[in-house]
PDB file of C-alpha atoms in Angstrom:
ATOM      1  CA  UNK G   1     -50.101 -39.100   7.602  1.00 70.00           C
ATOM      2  CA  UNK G   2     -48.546 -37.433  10.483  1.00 81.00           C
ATOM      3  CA  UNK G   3     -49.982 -36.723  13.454  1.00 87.00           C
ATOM      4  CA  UNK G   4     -52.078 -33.317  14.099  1.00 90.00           C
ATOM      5  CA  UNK G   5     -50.871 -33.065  18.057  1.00 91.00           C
ATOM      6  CA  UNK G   6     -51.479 -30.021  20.204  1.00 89.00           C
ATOM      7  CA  UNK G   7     -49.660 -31.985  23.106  1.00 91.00           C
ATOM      8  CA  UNK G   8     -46.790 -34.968  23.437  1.00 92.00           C
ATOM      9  CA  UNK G   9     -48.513 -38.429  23.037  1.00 95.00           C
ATOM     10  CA  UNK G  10     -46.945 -41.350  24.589  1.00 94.00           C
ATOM     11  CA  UNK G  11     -47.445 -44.897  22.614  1.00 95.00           C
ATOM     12  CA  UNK G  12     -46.607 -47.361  25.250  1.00 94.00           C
ATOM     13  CA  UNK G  13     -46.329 -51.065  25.997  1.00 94.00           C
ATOM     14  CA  UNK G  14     -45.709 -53.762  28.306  1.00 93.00           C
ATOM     15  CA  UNK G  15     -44.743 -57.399  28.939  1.00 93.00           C
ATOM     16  CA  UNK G  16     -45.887 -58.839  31.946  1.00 95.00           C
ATOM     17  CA  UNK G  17     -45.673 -62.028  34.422  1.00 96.00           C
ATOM     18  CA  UNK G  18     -49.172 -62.591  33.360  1.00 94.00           C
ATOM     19  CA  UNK G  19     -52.736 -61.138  32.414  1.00 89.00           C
ATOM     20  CA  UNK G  20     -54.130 -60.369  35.698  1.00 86.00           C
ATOM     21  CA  UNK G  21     -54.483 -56.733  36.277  1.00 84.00           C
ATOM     22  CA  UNK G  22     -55.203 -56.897  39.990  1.00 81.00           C
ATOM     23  CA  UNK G  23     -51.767 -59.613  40.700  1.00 87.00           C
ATOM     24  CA  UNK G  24     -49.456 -59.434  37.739  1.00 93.00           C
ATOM     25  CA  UNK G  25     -46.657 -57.454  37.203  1.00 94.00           C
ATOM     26  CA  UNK G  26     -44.402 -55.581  34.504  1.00 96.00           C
ATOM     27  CA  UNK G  27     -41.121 -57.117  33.185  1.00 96.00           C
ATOM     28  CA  UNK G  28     -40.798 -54.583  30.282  1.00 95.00           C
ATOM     29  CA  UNK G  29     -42.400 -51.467  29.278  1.00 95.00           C
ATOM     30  CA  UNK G  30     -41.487 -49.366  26.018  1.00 94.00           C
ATOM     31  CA  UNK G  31     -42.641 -45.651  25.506  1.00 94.00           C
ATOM     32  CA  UNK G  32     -42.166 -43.809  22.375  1.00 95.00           C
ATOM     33  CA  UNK G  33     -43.383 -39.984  23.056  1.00 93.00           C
ATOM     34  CA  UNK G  34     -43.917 -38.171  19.766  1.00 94.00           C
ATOM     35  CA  UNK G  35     -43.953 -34.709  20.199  1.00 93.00           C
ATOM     36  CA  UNK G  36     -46.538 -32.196  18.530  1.00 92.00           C
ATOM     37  CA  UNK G  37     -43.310 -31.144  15.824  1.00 93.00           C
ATOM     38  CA  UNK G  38     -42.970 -34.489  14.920  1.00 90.00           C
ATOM     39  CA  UNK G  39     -39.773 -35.373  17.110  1.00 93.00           C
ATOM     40  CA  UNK G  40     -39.807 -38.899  18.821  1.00 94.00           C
ATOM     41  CA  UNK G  41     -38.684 -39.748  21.875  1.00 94.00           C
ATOM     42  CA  UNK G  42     -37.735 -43.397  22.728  1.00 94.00           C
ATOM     43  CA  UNK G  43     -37.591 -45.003  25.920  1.00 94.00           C
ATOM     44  CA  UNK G  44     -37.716 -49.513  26.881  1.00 94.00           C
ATOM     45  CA  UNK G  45     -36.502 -50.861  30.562  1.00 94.00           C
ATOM     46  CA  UNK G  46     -36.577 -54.324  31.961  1.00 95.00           C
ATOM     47  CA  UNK G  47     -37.630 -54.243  35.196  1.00 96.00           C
ATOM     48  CA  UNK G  48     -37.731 -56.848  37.882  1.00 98.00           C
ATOM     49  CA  UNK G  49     -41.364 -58.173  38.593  1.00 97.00           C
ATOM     50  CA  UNK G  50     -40.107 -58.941  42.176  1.00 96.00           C
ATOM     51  CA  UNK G  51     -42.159 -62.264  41.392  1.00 96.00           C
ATOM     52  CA  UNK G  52     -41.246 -65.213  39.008  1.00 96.00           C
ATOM     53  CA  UNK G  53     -42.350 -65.000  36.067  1.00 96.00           C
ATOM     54  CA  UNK G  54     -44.724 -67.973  34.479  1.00 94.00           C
ATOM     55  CA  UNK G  55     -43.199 -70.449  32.044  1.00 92.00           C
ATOM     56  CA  UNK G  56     -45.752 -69.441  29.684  1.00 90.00           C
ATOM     57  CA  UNK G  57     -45.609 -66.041  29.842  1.00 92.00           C
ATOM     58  CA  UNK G  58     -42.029 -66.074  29.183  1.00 92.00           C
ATOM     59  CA  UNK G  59     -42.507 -67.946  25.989  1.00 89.00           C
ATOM     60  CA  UNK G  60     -44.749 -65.626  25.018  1.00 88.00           C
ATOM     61  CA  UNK G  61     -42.488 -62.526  25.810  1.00 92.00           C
ATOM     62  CA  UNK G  62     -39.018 -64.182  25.966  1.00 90.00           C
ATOM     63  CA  UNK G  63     -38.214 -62.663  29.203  1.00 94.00           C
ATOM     64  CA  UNK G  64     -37.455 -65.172  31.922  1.00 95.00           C
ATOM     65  CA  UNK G  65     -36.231 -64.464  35.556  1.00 96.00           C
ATOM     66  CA  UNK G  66     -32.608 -64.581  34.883  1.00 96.00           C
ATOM     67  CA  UNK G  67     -33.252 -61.562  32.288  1.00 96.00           C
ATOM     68  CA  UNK G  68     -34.249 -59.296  34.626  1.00 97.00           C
ATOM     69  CA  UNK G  69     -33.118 -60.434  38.030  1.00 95.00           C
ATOM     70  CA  UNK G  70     -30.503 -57.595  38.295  1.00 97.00           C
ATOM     71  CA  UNK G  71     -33.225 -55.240  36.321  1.00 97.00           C
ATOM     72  CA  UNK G  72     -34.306 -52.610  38.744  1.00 97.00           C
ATOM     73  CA  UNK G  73     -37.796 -52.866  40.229  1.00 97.00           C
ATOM     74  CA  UNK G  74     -40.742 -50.773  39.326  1.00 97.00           C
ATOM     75  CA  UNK G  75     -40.654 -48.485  42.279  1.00 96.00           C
ATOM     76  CA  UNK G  76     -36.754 -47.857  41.374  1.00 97.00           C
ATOM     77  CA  UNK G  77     -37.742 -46.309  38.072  1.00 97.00           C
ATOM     78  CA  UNK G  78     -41.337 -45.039  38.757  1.00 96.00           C
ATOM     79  CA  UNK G  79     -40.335 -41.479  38.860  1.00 96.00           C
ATOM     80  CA  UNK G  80     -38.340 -42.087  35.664  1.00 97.00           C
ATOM     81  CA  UNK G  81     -41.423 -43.525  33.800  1.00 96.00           C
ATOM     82  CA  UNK G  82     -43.630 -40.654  35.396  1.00 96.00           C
ATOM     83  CA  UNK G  83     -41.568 -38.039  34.330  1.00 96.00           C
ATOM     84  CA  UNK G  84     -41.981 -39.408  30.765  1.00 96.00           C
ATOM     85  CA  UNK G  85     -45.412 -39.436  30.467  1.00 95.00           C
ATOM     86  CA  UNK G  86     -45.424 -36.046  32.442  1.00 92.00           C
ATOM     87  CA  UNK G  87     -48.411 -33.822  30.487  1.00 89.00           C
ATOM     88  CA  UNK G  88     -48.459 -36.379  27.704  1.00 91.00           C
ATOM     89  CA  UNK G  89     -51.590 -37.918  26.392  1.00 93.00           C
ATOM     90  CA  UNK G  90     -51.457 -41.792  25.779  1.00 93.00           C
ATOM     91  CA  UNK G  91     -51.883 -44.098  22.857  1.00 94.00           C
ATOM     92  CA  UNK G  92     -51.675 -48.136  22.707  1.00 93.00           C
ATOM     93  CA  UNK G  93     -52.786 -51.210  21.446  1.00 91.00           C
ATOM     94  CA  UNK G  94     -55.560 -52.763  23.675  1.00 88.00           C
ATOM     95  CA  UNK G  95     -53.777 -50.024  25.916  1.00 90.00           C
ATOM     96  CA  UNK G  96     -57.543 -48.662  27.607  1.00 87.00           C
ATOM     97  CA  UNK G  97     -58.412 -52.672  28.554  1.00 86.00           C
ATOM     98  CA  UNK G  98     -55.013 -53.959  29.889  1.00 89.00           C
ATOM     99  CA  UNK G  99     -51.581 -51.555  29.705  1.00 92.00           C
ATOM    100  CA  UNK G 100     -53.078 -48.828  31.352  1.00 91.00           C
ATOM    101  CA  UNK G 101     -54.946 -50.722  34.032  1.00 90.00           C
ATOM    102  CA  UNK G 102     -52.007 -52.357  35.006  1.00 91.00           C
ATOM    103  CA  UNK G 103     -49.337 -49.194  34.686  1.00 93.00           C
ATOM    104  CA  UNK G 104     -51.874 -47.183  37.001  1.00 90.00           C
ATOM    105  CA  UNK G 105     -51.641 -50.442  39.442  1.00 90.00           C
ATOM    106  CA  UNK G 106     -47.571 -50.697  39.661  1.00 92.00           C
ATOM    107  CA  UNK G 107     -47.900 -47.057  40.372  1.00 91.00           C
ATOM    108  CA  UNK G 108     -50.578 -47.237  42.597  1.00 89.00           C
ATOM    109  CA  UNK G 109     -48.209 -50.405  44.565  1.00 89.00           C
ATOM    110  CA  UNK G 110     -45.517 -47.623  45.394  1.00 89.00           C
ATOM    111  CA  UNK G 111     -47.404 -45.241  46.757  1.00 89.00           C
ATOM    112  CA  UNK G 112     -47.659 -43.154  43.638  1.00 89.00           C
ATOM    113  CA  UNK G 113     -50.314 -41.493  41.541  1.00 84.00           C
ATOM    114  CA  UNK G 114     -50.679 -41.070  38.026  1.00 87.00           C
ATOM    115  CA  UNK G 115     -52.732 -38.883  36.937  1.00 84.00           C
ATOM    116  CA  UNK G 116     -55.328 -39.733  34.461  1.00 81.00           C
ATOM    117  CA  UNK G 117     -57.045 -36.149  34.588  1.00 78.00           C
ATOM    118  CA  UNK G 118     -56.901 -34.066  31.661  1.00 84.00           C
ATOM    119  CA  UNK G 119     -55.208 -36.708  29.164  1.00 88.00           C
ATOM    120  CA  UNK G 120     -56.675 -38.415  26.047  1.00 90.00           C
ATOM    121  CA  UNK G 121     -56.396 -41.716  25.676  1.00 91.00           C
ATOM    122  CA  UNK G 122     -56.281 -43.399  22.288  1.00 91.00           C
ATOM    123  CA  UNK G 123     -56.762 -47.472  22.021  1.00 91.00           C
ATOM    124  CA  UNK G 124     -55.621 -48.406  18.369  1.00 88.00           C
ATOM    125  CA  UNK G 125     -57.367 -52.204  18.741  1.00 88.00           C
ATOM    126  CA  UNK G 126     -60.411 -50.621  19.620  1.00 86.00           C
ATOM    127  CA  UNK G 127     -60.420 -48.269  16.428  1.00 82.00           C
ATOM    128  CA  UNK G 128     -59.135 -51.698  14.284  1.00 83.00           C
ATOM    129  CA  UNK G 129     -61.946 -53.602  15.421  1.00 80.00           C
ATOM    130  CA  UNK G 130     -64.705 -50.784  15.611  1.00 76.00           C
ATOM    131  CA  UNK G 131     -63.835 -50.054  11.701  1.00 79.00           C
ATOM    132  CA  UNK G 132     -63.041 -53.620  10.616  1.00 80.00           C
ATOM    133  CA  UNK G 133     -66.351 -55.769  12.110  1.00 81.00           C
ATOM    134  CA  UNK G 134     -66.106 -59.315  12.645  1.00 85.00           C
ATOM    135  CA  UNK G 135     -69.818 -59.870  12.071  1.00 89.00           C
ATOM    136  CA  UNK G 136     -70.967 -62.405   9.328  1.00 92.00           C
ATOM    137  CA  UNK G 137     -72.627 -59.547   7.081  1.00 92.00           C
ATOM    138  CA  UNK G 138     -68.701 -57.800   7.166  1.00 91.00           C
ATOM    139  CA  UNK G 139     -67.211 -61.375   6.505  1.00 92.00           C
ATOM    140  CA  UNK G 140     -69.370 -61.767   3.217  1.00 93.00           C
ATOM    141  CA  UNK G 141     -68.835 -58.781   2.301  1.00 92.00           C
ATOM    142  CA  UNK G 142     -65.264 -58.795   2.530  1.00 90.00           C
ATOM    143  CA  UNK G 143     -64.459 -62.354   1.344  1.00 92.00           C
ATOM    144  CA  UNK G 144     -67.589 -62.408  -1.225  1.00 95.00           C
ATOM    145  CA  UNK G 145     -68.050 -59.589  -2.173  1.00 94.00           C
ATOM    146  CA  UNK G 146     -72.227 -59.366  -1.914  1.00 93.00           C
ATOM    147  CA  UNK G 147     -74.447 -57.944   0.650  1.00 92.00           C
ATOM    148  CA  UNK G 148     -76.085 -59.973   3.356  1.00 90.00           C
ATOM    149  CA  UNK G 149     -79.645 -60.369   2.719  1.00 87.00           C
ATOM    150  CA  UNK G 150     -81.894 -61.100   5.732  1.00 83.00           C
ATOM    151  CA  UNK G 151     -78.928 -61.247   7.903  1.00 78.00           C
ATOM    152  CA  UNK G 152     -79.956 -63.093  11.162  1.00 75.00           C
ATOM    153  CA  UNK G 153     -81.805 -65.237   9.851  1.00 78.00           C
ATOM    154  CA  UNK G 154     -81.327 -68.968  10.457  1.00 82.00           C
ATOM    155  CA  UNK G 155     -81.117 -69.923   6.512  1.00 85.00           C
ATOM    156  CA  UNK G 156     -79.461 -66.813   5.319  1.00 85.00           C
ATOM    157  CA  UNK G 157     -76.926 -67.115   7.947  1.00 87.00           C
ATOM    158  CA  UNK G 158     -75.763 -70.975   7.206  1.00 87.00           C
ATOM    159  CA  UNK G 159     -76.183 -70.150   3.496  1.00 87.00           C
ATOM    160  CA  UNK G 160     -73.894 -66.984   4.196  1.00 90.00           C
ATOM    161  CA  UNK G 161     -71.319 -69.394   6.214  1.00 90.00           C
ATOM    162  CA  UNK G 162     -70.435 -71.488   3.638  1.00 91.00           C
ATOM    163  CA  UNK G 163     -69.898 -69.324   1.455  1.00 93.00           C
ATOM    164  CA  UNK G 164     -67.642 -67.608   3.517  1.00 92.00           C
ATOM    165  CA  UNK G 165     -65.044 -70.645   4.229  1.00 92.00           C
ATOM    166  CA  UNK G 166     -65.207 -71.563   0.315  1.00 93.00           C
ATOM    167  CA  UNK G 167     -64.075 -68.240  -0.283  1.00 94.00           C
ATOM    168  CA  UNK G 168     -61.162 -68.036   2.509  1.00 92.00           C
ATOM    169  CA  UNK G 169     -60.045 -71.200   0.897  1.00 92.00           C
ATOM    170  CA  UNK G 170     -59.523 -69.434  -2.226  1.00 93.00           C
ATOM    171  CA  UNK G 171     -58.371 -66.366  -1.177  1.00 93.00           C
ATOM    172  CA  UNK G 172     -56.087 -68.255   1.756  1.00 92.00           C
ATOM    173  CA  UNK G 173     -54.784 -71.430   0.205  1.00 90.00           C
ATOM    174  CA  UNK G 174     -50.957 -72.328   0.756  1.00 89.00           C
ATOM    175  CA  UNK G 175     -50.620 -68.590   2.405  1.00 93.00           C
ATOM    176  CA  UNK G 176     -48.178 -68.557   5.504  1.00 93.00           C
ATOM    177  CA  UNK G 177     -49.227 -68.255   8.678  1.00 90.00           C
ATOM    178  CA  UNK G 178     -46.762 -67.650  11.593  1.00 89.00           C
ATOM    179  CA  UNK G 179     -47.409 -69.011  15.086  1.00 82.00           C
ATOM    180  CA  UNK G 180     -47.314 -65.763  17.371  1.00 77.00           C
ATOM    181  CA  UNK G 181     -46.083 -67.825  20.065  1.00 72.00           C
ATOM    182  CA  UNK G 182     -43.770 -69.945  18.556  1.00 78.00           C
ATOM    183  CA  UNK G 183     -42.874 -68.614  15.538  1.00 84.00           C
ATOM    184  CA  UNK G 184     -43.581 -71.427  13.738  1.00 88.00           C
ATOM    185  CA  UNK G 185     -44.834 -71.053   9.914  1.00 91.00           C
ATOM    186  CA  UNK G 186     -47.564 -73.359   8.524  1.00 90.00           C
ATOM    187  CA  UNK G 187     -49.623 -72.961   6.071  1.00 91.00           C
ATOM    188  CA  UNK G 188     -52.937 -74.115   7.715  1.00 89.00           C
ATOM    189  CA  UNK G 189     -55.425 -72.896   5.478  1.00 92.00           C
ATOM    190  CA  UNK G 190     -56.161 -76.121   3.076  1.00 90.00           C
ATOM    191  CA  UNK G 191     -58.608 -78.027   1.578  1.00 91.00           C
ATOM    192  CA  UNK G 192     -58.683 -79.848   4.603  1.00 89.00           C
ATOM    193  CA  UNK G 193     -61.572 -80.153   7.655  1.00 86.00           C
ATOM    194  CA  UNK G 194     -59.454 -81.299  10.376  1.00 83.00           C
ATOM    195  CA  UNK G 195     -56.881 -79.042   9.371  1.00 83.00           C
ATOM    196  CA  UNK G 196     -59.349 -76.228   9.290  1.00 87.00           C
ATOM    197  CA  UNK G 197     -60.777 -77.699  12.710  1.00 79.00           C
ATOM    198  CA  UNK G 198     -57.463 -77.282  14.406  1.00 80.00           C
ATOM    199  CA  UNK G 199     -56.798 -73.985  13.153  1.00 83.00           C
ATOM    200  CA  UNK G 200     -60.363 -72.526  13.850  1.00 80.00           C
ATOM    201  CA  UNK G 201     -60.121 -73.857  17.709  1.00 70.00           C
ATOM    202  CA  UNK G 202     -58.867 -71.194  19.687  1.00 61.00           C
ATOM    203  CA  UNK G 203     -58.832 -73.050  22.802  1.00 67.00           C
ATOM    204  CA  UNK G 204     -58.408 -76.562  23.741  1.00 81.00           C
ATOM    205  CA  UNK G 205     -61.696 -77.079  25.513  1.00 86.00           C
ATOM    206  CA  UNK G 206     -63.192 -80.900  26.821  1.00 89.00           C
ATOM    207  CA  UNK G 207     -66.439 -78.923  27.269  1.00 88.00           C
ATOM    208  CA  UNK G 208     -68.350 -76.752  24.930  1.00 79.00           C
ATOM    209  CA  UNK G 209     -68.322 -73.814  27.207  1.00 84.00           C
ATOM    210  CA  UNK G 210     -64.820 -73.954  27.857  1.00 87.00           C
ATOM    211  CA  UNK G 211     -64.991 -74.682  31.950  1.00 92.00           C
ATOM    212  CA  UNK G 212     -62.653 -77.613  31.168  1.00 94.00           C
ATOM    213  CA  UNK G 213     -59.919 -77.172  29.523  1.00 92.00           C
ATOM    214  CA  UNK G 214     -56.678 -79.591  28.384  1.00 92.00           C
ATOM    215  CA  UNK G 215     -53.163 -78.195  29.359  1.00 89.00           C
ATOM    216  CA  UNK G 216     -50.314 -78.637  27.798  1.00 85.00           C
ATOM    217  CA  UNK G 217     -50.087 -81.944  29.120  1.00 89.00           C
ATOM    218  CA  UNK G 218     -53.505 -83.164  27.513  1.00 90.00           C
ATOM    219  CA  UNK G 219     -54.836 -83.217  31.173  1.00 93.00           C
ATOM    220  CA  UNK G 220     -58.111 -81.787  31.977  1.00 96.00           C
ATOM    221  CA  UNK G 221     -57.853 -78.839  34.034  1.00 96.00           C
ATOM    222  CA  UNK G 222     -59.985 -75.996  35.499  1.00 96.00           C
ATOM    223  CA  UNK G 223     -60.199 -73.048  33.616  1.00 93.00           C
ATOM    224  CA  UNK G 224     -62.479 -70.886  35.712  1.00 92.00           C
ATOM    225  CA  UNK G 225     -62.779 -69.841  39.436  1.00 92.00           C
ATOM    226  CA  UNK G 226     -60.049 -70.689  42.398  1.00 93.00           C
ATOM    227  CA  UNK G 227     -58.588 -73.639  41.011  1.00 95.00           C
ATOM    228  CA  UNK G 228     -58.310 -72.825  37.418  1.00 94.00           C
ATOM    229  CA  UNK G 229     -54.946 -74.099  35.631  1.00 94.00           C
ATOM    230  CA  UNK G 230     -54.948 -77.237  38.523  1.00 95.00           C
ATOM    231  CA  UNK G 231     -56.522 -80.841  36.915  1.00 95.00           C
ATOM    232  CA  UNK G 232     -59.665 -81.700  37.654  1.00 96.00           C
ATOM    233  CA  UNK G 233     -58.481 -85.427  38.715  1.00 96.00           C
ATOM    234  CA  UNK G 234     -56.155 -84.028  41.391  1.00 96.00           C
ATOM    235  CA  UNK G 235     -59.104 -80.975  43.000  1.00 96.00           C
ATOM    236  CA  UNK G 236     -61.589 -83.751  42.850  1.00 96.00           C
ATOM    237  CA  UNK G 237     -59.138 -85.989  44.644  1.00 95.00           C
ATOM    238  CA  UNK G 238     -58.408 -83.472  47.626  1.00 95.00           C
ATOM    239  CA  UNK G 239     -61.686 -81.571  47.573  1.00 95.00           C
ATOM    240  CA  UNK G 240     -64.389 -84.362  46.598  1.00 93.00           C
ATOM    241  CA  UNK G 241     -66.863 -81.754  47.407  1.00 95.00           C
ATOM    242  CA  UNK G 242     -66.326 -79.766  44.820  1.00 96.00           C
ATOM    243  CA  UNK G 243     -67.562 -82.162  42.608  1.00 96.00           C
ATOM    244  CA  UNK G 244     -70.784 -81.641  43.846  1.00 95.00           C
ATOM    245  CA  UNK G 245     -71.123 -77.731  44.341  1.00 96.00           C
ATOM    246  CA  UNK G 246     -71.023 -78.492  40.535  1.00 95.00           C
ATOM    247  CA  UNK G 247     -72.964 -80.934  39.954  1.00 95.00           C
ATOM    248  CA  UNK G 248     -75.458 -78.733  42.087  1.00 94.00           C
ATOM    249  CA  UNK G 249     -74.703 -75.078  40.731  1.00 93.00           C
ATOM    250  CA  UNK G 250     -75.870 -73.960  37.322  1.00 89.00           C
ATOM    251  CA  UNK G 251     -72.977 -75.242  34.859  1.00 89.00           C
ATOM    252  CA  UNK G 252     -74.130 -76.613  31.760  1.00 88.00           C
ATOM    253  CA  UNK G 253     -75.466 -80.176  31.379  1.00 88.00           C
ATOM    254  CA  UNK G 254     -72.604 -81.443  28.828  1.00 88.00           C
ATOM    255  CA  UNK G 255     -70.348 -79.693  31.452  1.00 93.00           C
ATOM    256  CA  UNK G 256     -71.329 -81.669  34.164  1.00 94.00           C
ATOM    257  CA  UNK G 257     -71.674 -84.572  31.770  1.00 88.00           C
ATOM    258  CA  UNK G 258     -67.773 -84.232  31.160  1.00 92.00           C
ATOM    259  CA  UNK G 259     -67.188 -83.749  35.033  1.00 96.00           C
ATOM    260  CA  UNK G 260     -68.932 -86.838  35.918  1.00 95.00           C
ATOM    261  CA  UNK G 261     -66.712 -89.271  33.197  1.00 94.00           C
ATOM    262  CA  UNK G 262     -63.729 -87.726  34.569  1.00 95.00           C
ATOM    263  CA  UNK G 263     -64.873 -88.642  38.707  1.00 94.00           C
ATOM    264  CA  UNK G 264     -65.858 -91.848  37.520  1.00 94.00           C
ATOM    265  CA  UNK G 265     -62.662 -92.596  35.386  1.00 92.00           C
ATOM    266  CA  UNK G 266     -60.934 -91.751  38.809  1.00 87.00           C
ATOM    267  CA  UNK G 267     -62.995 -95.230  40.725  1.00 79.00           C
TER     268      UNK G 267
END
C-alpha cells in the first residue's frame, strides 16, 4: 500500500559509537524522503564521530575508525542533513526512543536547532510491538492456537508455558536462525534444554538481576552505575569501599551473595 502523505516523510537511520544518547555519537546516518507523489529521495554519509569508536560497536555496525577518519564531521554536513529533513515529517525504527534523541543532540553540539514543531513522528517498532504483544495470552494464542483462560493466574500461567515451548519446538525445529551480530547461522531451536537455555539467555548475567555481568572474557564485570563494563576483581581491588556501599545499599541478597564469593576469591 502506498503511502497517503500530505507532506515529505523522512525514514531515517543511524549507526553510532555507542547507545548513549547524552555521550555517543553518529558514524552513519541514511535518509530516504518519500515525497507525497510517491518519488523517493535517497541520501547515506559516513561521518567522523570525532571519538573512537568501541570495538563492539563496530562489530555490530562494521564501521571502524579507519572508515571514517577522512569522513567529514557532523557539524561539516549539519546544514546538509537539515536541509533534508527541511518541512519533512519523520519515520523510523525505534526512531522516537533512540535516532531522534540522538540526531536532535549532534545538532544541538553545533550550535544548531532542529525543529521538532509542527512534524509527525512515526516509530515503526512501536506500532510492531503495540500490534504484535509479547504477553503469554498472545504467545498461546499465536503458537497454540486457544485462548488463555484465567490468564494471571499462577496454574494457568505454568500450564500455558509449557505449552507454549512444546509448540515452538514444533513449529521451530531445524529452522535457521542468523546471529545479528555475527552472522552466524544455527539452528538453535532443538529438542534440547541447554540448547534452549543458551538461546533463551539474552544476557550473560552471574546474578539474577543482571548487576553482574560476564564480558567477553568470562570475567565478572559491572554492568550498572560508574564503573559498569570494568571487573569487579579489579574496582574492588582499587576501591575496596565499594564493596561495602553494596553490601550496605539495597541490591538484592543473591547479588550481594555473588559479590561477596568474588571479594573472597580475591584473599
Amino acid at each position: 500500500m502506498n503511502l497517503n502523505l500530505e507532506k515529505p516523510l523522512v525514514f531515517f537511520d543511524l549507526e553510532t559509537t555507542g547507545i548513549s544518547v547524552g555521550k555517543d555519537r553518529i558514524v552513519e546516518i541514511s535518509m530516504l524522503k518519500v515525497m507525497p507523489d510517491g518519488e523517493e529521495i535517497a541520501l547515506t554519509m559516513r561521518i567522523n564521530p570525532g571519538i573512537p569508536i568501541p570495538e563492539k560497536s563496530s562489530e555490530i555496525h562494521g564501521i571502524y575508525d579507519d572508515d571514517v577518519k577522512n569522513e567529514p564531521t557532523f557539524e561539516a554536513v549539519s546544514h546538509k542533513i537539515l536541509d533534508f529533513f527541511e518541512d519533512a515529517d519523520i519515520a523510523g525504527y525505534n526512531s522516537n526512543k533512540f535516532d531522534l534523541p540522538l540526531l536532535v543532540e549532534e545538532f544541538l553540539r553545533c550550535g544548531m536547532k532542529f525543529d521538532i514543531r509542527n512534524r509527525v513522528f512515526v516509530d515503526v517498532q512501536t506500532i510492531f510491538h503495540r500490534m504484535e504483544p509479547r504477553s503469554l495470552s498472545a504467545a498461546y494464542k499465536l503458537y497454540c492456537n486457544k485462548d488463555l483462560v484465567n490468564a494471571h493466574s499462577a496454574e494457568a500461567d505454568t500450564r500455558a508455558t509449557y505449552e507454549v515451548l512444546k509448540a515452538q519446538l514444533d513449529r521451530y525445529q531445524n529452522t535457521p536462525y542468523e546471529d545479528s551480530k555475527t552472522g552466524k547461522v544455527t539452528y538453535p531451536i532443538q529438542n534440547d534444554i541447554k540448547l534452549l537455555s543458551n538461546f533463551s539467555q539474552e544476557s550473560r548475567n552471574v546474578d539474577f538481576a543482571g548487576h553482574i555481568v560476564f564480558n567477553d572474557k568470562d570475567q565478572e564485570v559491572f554492568n550498572f552505575g560508574k564503573y559498569k563494563g570494568q571487573p569487579v576483581e579489579q574496582v574492588f581491588r582499587q576501591e575496596p569501599q565499594y564493596y561495602d556501599w553494596m553490601m550496605k545499599a539495597e541490591f538484592p541478597l543473591y547479588t550481594k551473595e555473588v559479590i561477596s564469593l568474588i571479594r573472597n576469591r580475591m584473599f
